[in-house]
PDB file of C-alpha atoms in Angstrom:
ATOM      1  CA  MET A   1     235.846 -28.685  81.395  1.00  0.00           C
ATOM      2  CA  THR A   2     235.769 -31.815  79.301  1.00  0.00           C
ATOM      3  CA  ASP A   3     232.793 -32.970  77.258  1.00  0.00           C
ATOM      4  CA  ASN A   4     232.038 -35.648  79.812  1.00  0.00           C
ATOM      5  CA  ASP A   5     231.982 -33.112  82.664  1.00  0.00           C
ATOM      6  CA  TYR A   6     229.774 -30.845  80.569  1.00  0.00           C
ATOM      7  CA  LEU A   7     227.227 -33.643  80.003  1.00  0.00           C
ATOM      8  CA  ILE A   8     227.295 -34.643  83.682  1.00  0.00           C
ATOM      9  CA  ALA A   9     226.674 -31.039  84.714  1.00  0.00           C
ATOM     10  CA  TRP A  10     223.704 -30.750  82.342  1.00  0.00           C
ATOM     11  CA  GLY A  11     222.342 -34.083  83.581  1.00  0.00           C
ATOM     12  CA  LEU A  12     222.512 -32.923  87.201  1.00  0.00           C
ATOM     13  CA  TYR A  13     220.940 -29.601  86.268  1.00  0.00           C
ATOM     14  CA  ALA A  14     218.123 -31.338  84.360  1.00  0.00           C
ATOM     15  CA  PHE A  15     217.417 -33.575  87.370  1.00  0.00           C
ATOM     16  CA  ALA A  16     217.368 -30.597  89.750  1.00  0.00           C
ATOM     17  CA  ALA A  17     215.216 -28.554  87.350  1.00  0.00           C
ATOM     18  CA  LEU A  18     212.682 -31.381  87.094  1.00  0.00           C
ATOM     19  CA  GLY A  19     212.508 -31.430  90.900  1.00  0.00           C
ATOM     20  CA  CYS A  20     211.987 -27.656  90.972  1.00  0.00           C
ATOM     21  CA  LEU A  21     209.312 -27.948  88.296  1.00  0.00           C
ATOM     22  CA  LEU A  22     207.520 -30.610  90.339  1.00  0.00           C
ATOM     23  CA  VAL A  23     207.568 -28.286  93.367  1.00  0.00           C
ATOM     24  CA  TRP A  24     206.267 -25.466  91.162  1.00  0.00           C
ATOM     25  CA  PHE A  25     203.424 -27.715  89.965  1.00  0.00           C
ATOM     26  CA  LYS A  26     202.527 -28.490  93.587  1.00  0.00           C
ATOM     27  CA  LEU A  27     202.644 -24.798  94.547  1.00  0.00           C
ATOM     28  CA  THR A  28     200.339 -23.789  91.697  1.00  0.00           C
ATOM     29  CA  GLY A  29     197.979 -26.759  92.024  1.00  0.00           C
ATOM     30  CA  TRP A  30     195.318 -24.882  94.019  1.00  0.00           C
ATOM     31  CA  MET A  31     194.921 -22.060  91.483  1.00  0.00           C
ATOM     32  CA  TRP A  32     192.299 -21.434  88.837  1.00  0.00           C
ATOM     33  CA  ARG A  33     193.118 -23.366  85.642  1.00  0.00           C
ATOM     34  CA  TYR A  34     193.638 -20.329  83.399  1.00  0.00           C
ATOM     35  CA  LEU A  35     196.090 -18.811  85.871  1.00  0.00           C
ATOM     36  CA  ARG A  36     197.817 -22.057  86.877  1.00  0.00           C
ATOM     37  CA  GLU A  37     198.697 -23.291  83.389  1.00  0.00           C
ATOM     38  CA  PRO A  38     200.449 -20.108  82.118  1.00  0.00           C
ATOM     39  CA  LEU A  39     202.406 -19.912  85.370  1.00  0.00           C
ATOM     40  CA  ARG A  40     203.543 -23.493  84.854  1.00  0.00           C
ATOM     41  CA  VAL A  41     204.616 -22.672  81.297  1.00  0.00           C
ATOM     42  CA  ILE A  42     206.583 -19.661  82.546  1.00  0.00           C
ATOM     43  CA  GLY A  43     208.226 -21.802  85.235  1.00  0.00           C
ATOM     44  CA  ALA A  44     209.239 -24.424  82.678  1.00  0.00           C
ATOM     45  CA  VAL A  45     210.685 -21.768  80.377  1.00  0.00           C
ATOM     46  CA  LEU A  46     212.685 -20.197  83.200  1.00  0.00           C
ATOM     47  CA  LEU A  47     214.114 -23.551  84.231  1.00  0.00           C
ATOM     48  CA  PHE A  48     214.835 -25.121  80.846  1.00  0.00           C
ATOM     49  CA  CYS A  49     215.808 -22.202  78.584  1.00  0.00           C
ATOM     50  CA  PRO A  50     219.472 -22.420  77.498  1.00  0.00           C
ATOM     51  CA  THR A  51     221.707 -19.621  76.306  1.00  0.00           C
ATOM     52  CA  VAL A  52     225.058 -19.704  74.494  1.00  0.00           C
ATOM     53  CA  ILE A  53     228.046 -18.962  76.715  1.00  0.00           C
ATOM     54  CA  ASP A  54     230.833 -19.965  74.346  1.00  0.00           C
ATOM     55  CA  PRO A  55     229.958 -19.746  70.641  1.00  0.00           C
ATOM     56  CA  VAL A  56     233.261 -21.247  69.544  1.00  0.00           C
ATOM     57  CA  LYS A  57     232.827 -24.510  71.479  1.00  0.00           C
ATOM     58  CA  GLU A  58     229.020 -24.409  71.292  1.00  0.00           C
ATOM     59  CA  ARG A  59     228.620 -24.434  75.064  1.00  0.00           C
ATOM     60  CA  TYR A  60     225.280 -23.656  76.621  1.00  0.00           C
ATOM     61  CA  ALA A  61     224.152 -22.847  80.146  1.00  0.00           C
ATOM     62  CA  PRO A  62     220.760 -22.194  81.754  1.00  0.00           C
ATOM     63  CA  ALA A  63     219.716 -18.662  80.850  1.00  0.00           C
ATOM     64  CA  LEU A  64     218.242 -17.935  84.271  1.00  0.00           C
ATOM     65  CA  ALA A  65     221.464 -18.927  86.037  1.00  0.00           C
ATOM     66  CA  ILE A  66     223.633 -16.906  83.664  1.00  0.00           C
ATOM     67  CA  SER A  67     221.485 -13.781  83.965  1.00  0.00           C
ATOM     68  CA  VAL A  68     221.321 -13.994  87.784  1.00  0.00           C
ATOM     69  CA  LEU A  69     225.057 -14.614  88.143  1.00  0.00           C
ATOM     70  CA  ASP A  70     226.001 -11.842  85.710  1.00  0.00           C
ATOM     71  CA  LEU A  71     223.731  -9.349  87.469  1.00  0.00           C
ATOM     72  CA  ALA A  72     224.751 -10.375  90.986  1.00  0.00           C
ATOM     73  CA  LEU A  73     228.500 -10.565  90.416  1.00  0.00           C
ATOM     74  CA  LYS A  74     228.676  -7.877  87.715  1.00  0.00           C
ATOM     75  CA  VAL A  75     231.069  -9.960  85.650  1.00  0.00           C
ATOM     76  CA  GLY A  76     230.140 -11.126  82.180  1.00  0.00           C
ATOM     77  CA  ASN A  77     228.584  -9.314  79.333  1.00  0.00           C
ATOM     78  CA  ILE A  78     226.104 -11.922  78.148  1.00  0.00           C
ATOM     79  CA  VAL A  79     223.312 -10.998  80.535  1.00  0.00           C
ATOM     80  CA  TRP A  80     221.340  -9.248  77.785  1.00  0.00           C
ATOM     81  CA  GLN A  81     221.688 -12.245  75.506  1.00  0.00           C
ATOM     82  CA  ALA A  82     220.380 -14.510  78.296  1.00  0.00           C
ATOM     83  CA  VAL A  83     217.442 -12.176  78.962  1.00  0.00           C
ATOM     84  CA  LEU A  84     216.702 -12.024  75.242  1.00  0.00           C
ATOM     85  CA  ASP A  85     216.736 -15.836  75.060  1.00  0.00           C
ATOM     86  CA  LEU A  86     214.385 -16.050  78.048  1.00  0.00           C
ATOM     87  CA  ALA A  87     212.006 -13.529  76.492  1.00  0.00           C
ATOM     88  CA  THR A  88     212.064 -15.238  73.097  1.00  0.00           C
ATOM     89  CA  TYR A  89     211.471 -18.737  74.449  1.00  0.00           C
ATOM     90  CA  GLY A  90     208.846 -17.392  76.829  1.00  0.00           C
ATOM     91  CA  ALA A  91     206.920 -15.670  74.051  1.00  0.00           C
ATOM     92  CA  ILE A  92     207.036 -18.803  71.893  1.00  0.00           C
ATOM     93  CA  ALA A  93     205.913 -21.052  74.755  1.00  0.00           C
ATOM     94  CA  LEU A  94     203.069 -18.755  75.812  1.00  0.00           C
ATOM     95  CA  GLY A  95     201.960 -18.426  72.175  1.00  0.00           C
ATOM     96  CA  LEU A  96     201.849 -22.204  71.837  1.00  0.00           C
ATOM     97  CA  TYR A  97     199.928 -22.419  75.113  1.00  0.00           C
ATOM     98  CA  VAL A  98     197.347 -19.899  73.890  1.00  0.00           C
ATOM     99  CA  ILE A  99     196.886 -21.901  70.680  1.00  0.00           C
ATOM    100  CA  PHE A 100     196.511 -25.094  72.738  1.00  0.00           C
ATOM    101  CA  ALA A 101     193.980 -23.420  75.058  1.00  0.00           C
ATOM    102  CA  LEU A 102     191.928 -22.109  72.126  1.00  0.00           C
ATOM    103  CA  ILE A 103     191.869 -25.544  70.498  1.00  0.00           C
ATOM    104  CA  ARG A 104     190.862 -27.146  73.818  1.00  0.00           C
ATOM    105  CA  LEU A 105     188.056 -24.656  74.565  1.00  0.00           C
ATOM    106  CA  PRO A 106     185.319 -26.182  72.327  1.00  0.00           C
ATOM    107  CA  PHE A 107     186.031 -29.637  73.733  1.00  0.00           C
ATOM    108  CA  LEU A 108     185.659 -28.353  77.292  1.00  0.00           C
ATOM    109  CA  ARG A 109     182.359 -26.676  76.406  1.00  0.00           C
ATOM    110  CA  LYS A 110     181.031 -29.909  74.892  1.00  0.00           C
ATOM    111  CA  LYS A 111     182.117 -31.823  77.985  1.00  0.00           C
ATOM    112  CA  LYS A 112     180.367 -29.334  80.264  1.00  0.00           C
ATOM    113  CA  ALA A 113     177.178 -29.569  78.165  1.00  0.00           C
ATOM    114  CA  ARG A 114     177.278 -33.394  78.319  1.00  0.00           C
ATOM    115  CA  GLN A 115     177.716 -33.278  82.099  1.00  0.00           C
ATOM    116  CA  ALA A 116     174.817 -30.854  82.482  1.00  0.00           C
ATOM    117  CA  HIS A 117     172.639 -33.079  80.306  1.00  0.00           C
ATOM    118  CA  ALA A 118     173.609 -36.164  82.338  1.00  0.00           C
ATOM    119  CA  GLU A 119     172.864 -34.359  85.611  1.00  0.00           C
ATOM    120  CA  ALA A 120     169.475 -33.257  84.303  1.00  0.00           C
ATOM    121  CA  ALA A 121     168.671 -36.816  83.222  1.00  0.00           C
ATOM    122  CA  ALA A 122     169.744 -38.131  86.627  1.00  0.00           C
ATOM    123  CA  ALA A 123     167.603 -35.533  88.392  1.00  0.00           C
ATOM    124  CA  GLN A 124     164.626 -36.430  86.223  1.00  0.00           C
ATOM    125  CA  ALA A 125     165.130 -40.143  86.916  1.00  0.00           C
ATOM    126  CA  ALA A 126     165.359 -39.422  90.645  1.00  0.00           C
ATOM    127  CA  ALA A 127     162.165 -37.375  90.483  1.00  0.00           C
ATOM    128  CA  GLU A 128     160.367 -40.196  88.659  1.00  0.00           C
ATOM    129  CA  GLN A 129     161.632 -42.711  91.222  1.00  0.00           C
ATOM    130  CA  LYS A 130     160.464 -40.467  94.064  1.00  0.00           C
ATOM    131  CA  GLN A 131     157.067 -40.095  92.432  1.00  0.00           C
ATOM    132  CA  GLN A 132     156.803 -43.879  92.024  1.00  0.00           C
ATOM    133  CA  ASP A 133     157.844 -44.406  95.644  1.00  0.00           C
ATOM    134  CA  GLU A 134     155.241 -41.907  96.827  1.00  0.00           C
ATOM    135  CA  ARG A 135     152.584 -43.700  94.784  1.00  0.00           C
ATOM    136  CA  TYR A 136     153.429 -47.015  96.441  1.00  0.00           C
ATOM    137  CA  ALA A 137     153.537 -45.387  99.861  1.00  0.00           C
ATOM    138  CA  ALA A 138     150.135 -43.812  99.245  1.00  0.00           C
ATOM    139  CA  GLU A 139     148.567 -47.237  98.695  1.00  0.00           C
ATOM    140  CA  GLY A 140     149.371 -47.991 102.319  1.00  0.00           C
ATOM    141  CA  ASN A 141     149.344 -51.764 102.185  1.00  0.00           C
ATOM    142  CA  GLY A 142     153.028 -52.412 101.725  1.00  0.00           C
ATOM    143  CA  ARG A 143     155.420 -53.997 104.071  1.00  0.00           C
ATOM    144  CA  TYR A 144     156.677 -50.663 105.380  1.00  0.00           C
ATOM    145  CA  ALA A 145     153.409 -48.738 105.325  1.00  0.00           C
ATOM    146  CA  THR A 146     152.755 -46.253 108.094  1.00  0.00           C
ATOM    147  CA  GLU A 147     149.082 -47.102 108.176  1.00  0.00           C
ATOM    148  CA  PRO A 148     147.789 -50.426 109.482  1.00  0.00           C
ATOM    149  CA  SER A 149     148.236 -53.200 106.971  1.00  0.00           C
ATOM    150  CA  ALA A 150     145.511 -54.234 104.567  1.00  0.00           C
ATOM    151  CA  PRO A 151     142.782 -56.606 105.730  1.00  0.00           C
ATOM    152  CA  ALA A 152     143.385 -60.321 105.395  1.00  0.00           C
ATOM    153  CA  SER A 153     141.043 -60.471 102.406  1.00  0.00           C
ATOM    154  CA  GLN A 154     143.520 -58.354 100.412  1.00  0.00           C
ATOM    155  CA  PRO A 155     146.979 -59.913 100.389  1.00  0.00           C
ATOM    156  CA  ALA A 156     149.932 -57.529 100.209  1.00  0.00           C
ATOM    157  CA  VAL A 157     151.737 -59.786  97.748  1.00  0.00           C
ATOM    158  CA  GLY A 158     150.420 -60.501  94.305  1.00  0.00           C
ATOM    159  CA  ASN A 159     148.978 -58.879  91.267  1.00  0.00           C
ATOM    160  CA  ASN A 160     145.741 -57.537  92.753  1.00  0.00           C
ATOM    161  CA  GLY A 161     144.742 -54.229  91.284  1.00  0.00           C
ATOM    162  CA  GLY A 162     148.260 -53.306  90.188  1.00  0.00           C
ATOM    163  CA  ARG A 163     149.821 -53.693  93.648  1.00  0.00           C
ATOM    164  CA  TYR A 164     153.196 -55.364  93.706  1.00  0.00           C
ATOM    165  CA  ARG A 165     155.487 -56.251  96.520  1.00  0.00           C
ATOM    166  CA  VAL A 166     158.699 -54.229  96.456  1.00  0.00           C
ATOM    167  CA  GLU A 167     161.732 -56.136  97.667  1.00  0.00           C
ATOM    168  CA  PRO A 168     164.764 -54.261  98.930  1.00  0.00           C
ATOM    169  CA  LYS A 169     167.891 -54.539  96.796  1.00  0.00           C
ATOM    170  CA  LEU A 170     171.026 -55.891  98.386  1.00  0.00           C
TER     171      LEU A 170
END
């Protein structure tokens, strides 16, 4: 295998692995965040972890493929090296993920507190608006009042006694 063939093979494998990773992301998309993200990290490690197959020429191959082929065909003796590489890269990746998750945790808590505060403010504003609407409805002389309209001596429009006409917003 020439160097050009070796690079073409790795390019094709990288393209196929990215497709598999995209499918894995779609398959784990419905899960709870703290289960989904470690599974995605494990999937990425399994797909992209290399192992040395020829130390003299510095040739690498995907560790998952080497370990599966060596176990299935019972030919090669580098299966334990491939498994060791998978375990090492997996431990490093999961450790980095845990550090990332711990750094992200305070930011998520602050975001949740801000959202709760905004929802409470919106609920309070809605309650105040409802109370104001009920006050205007209780006066009974508006355009949409359920009671008969006010006598002709009291116009519905104007600044009489704090009564205002409420126009609908478009």
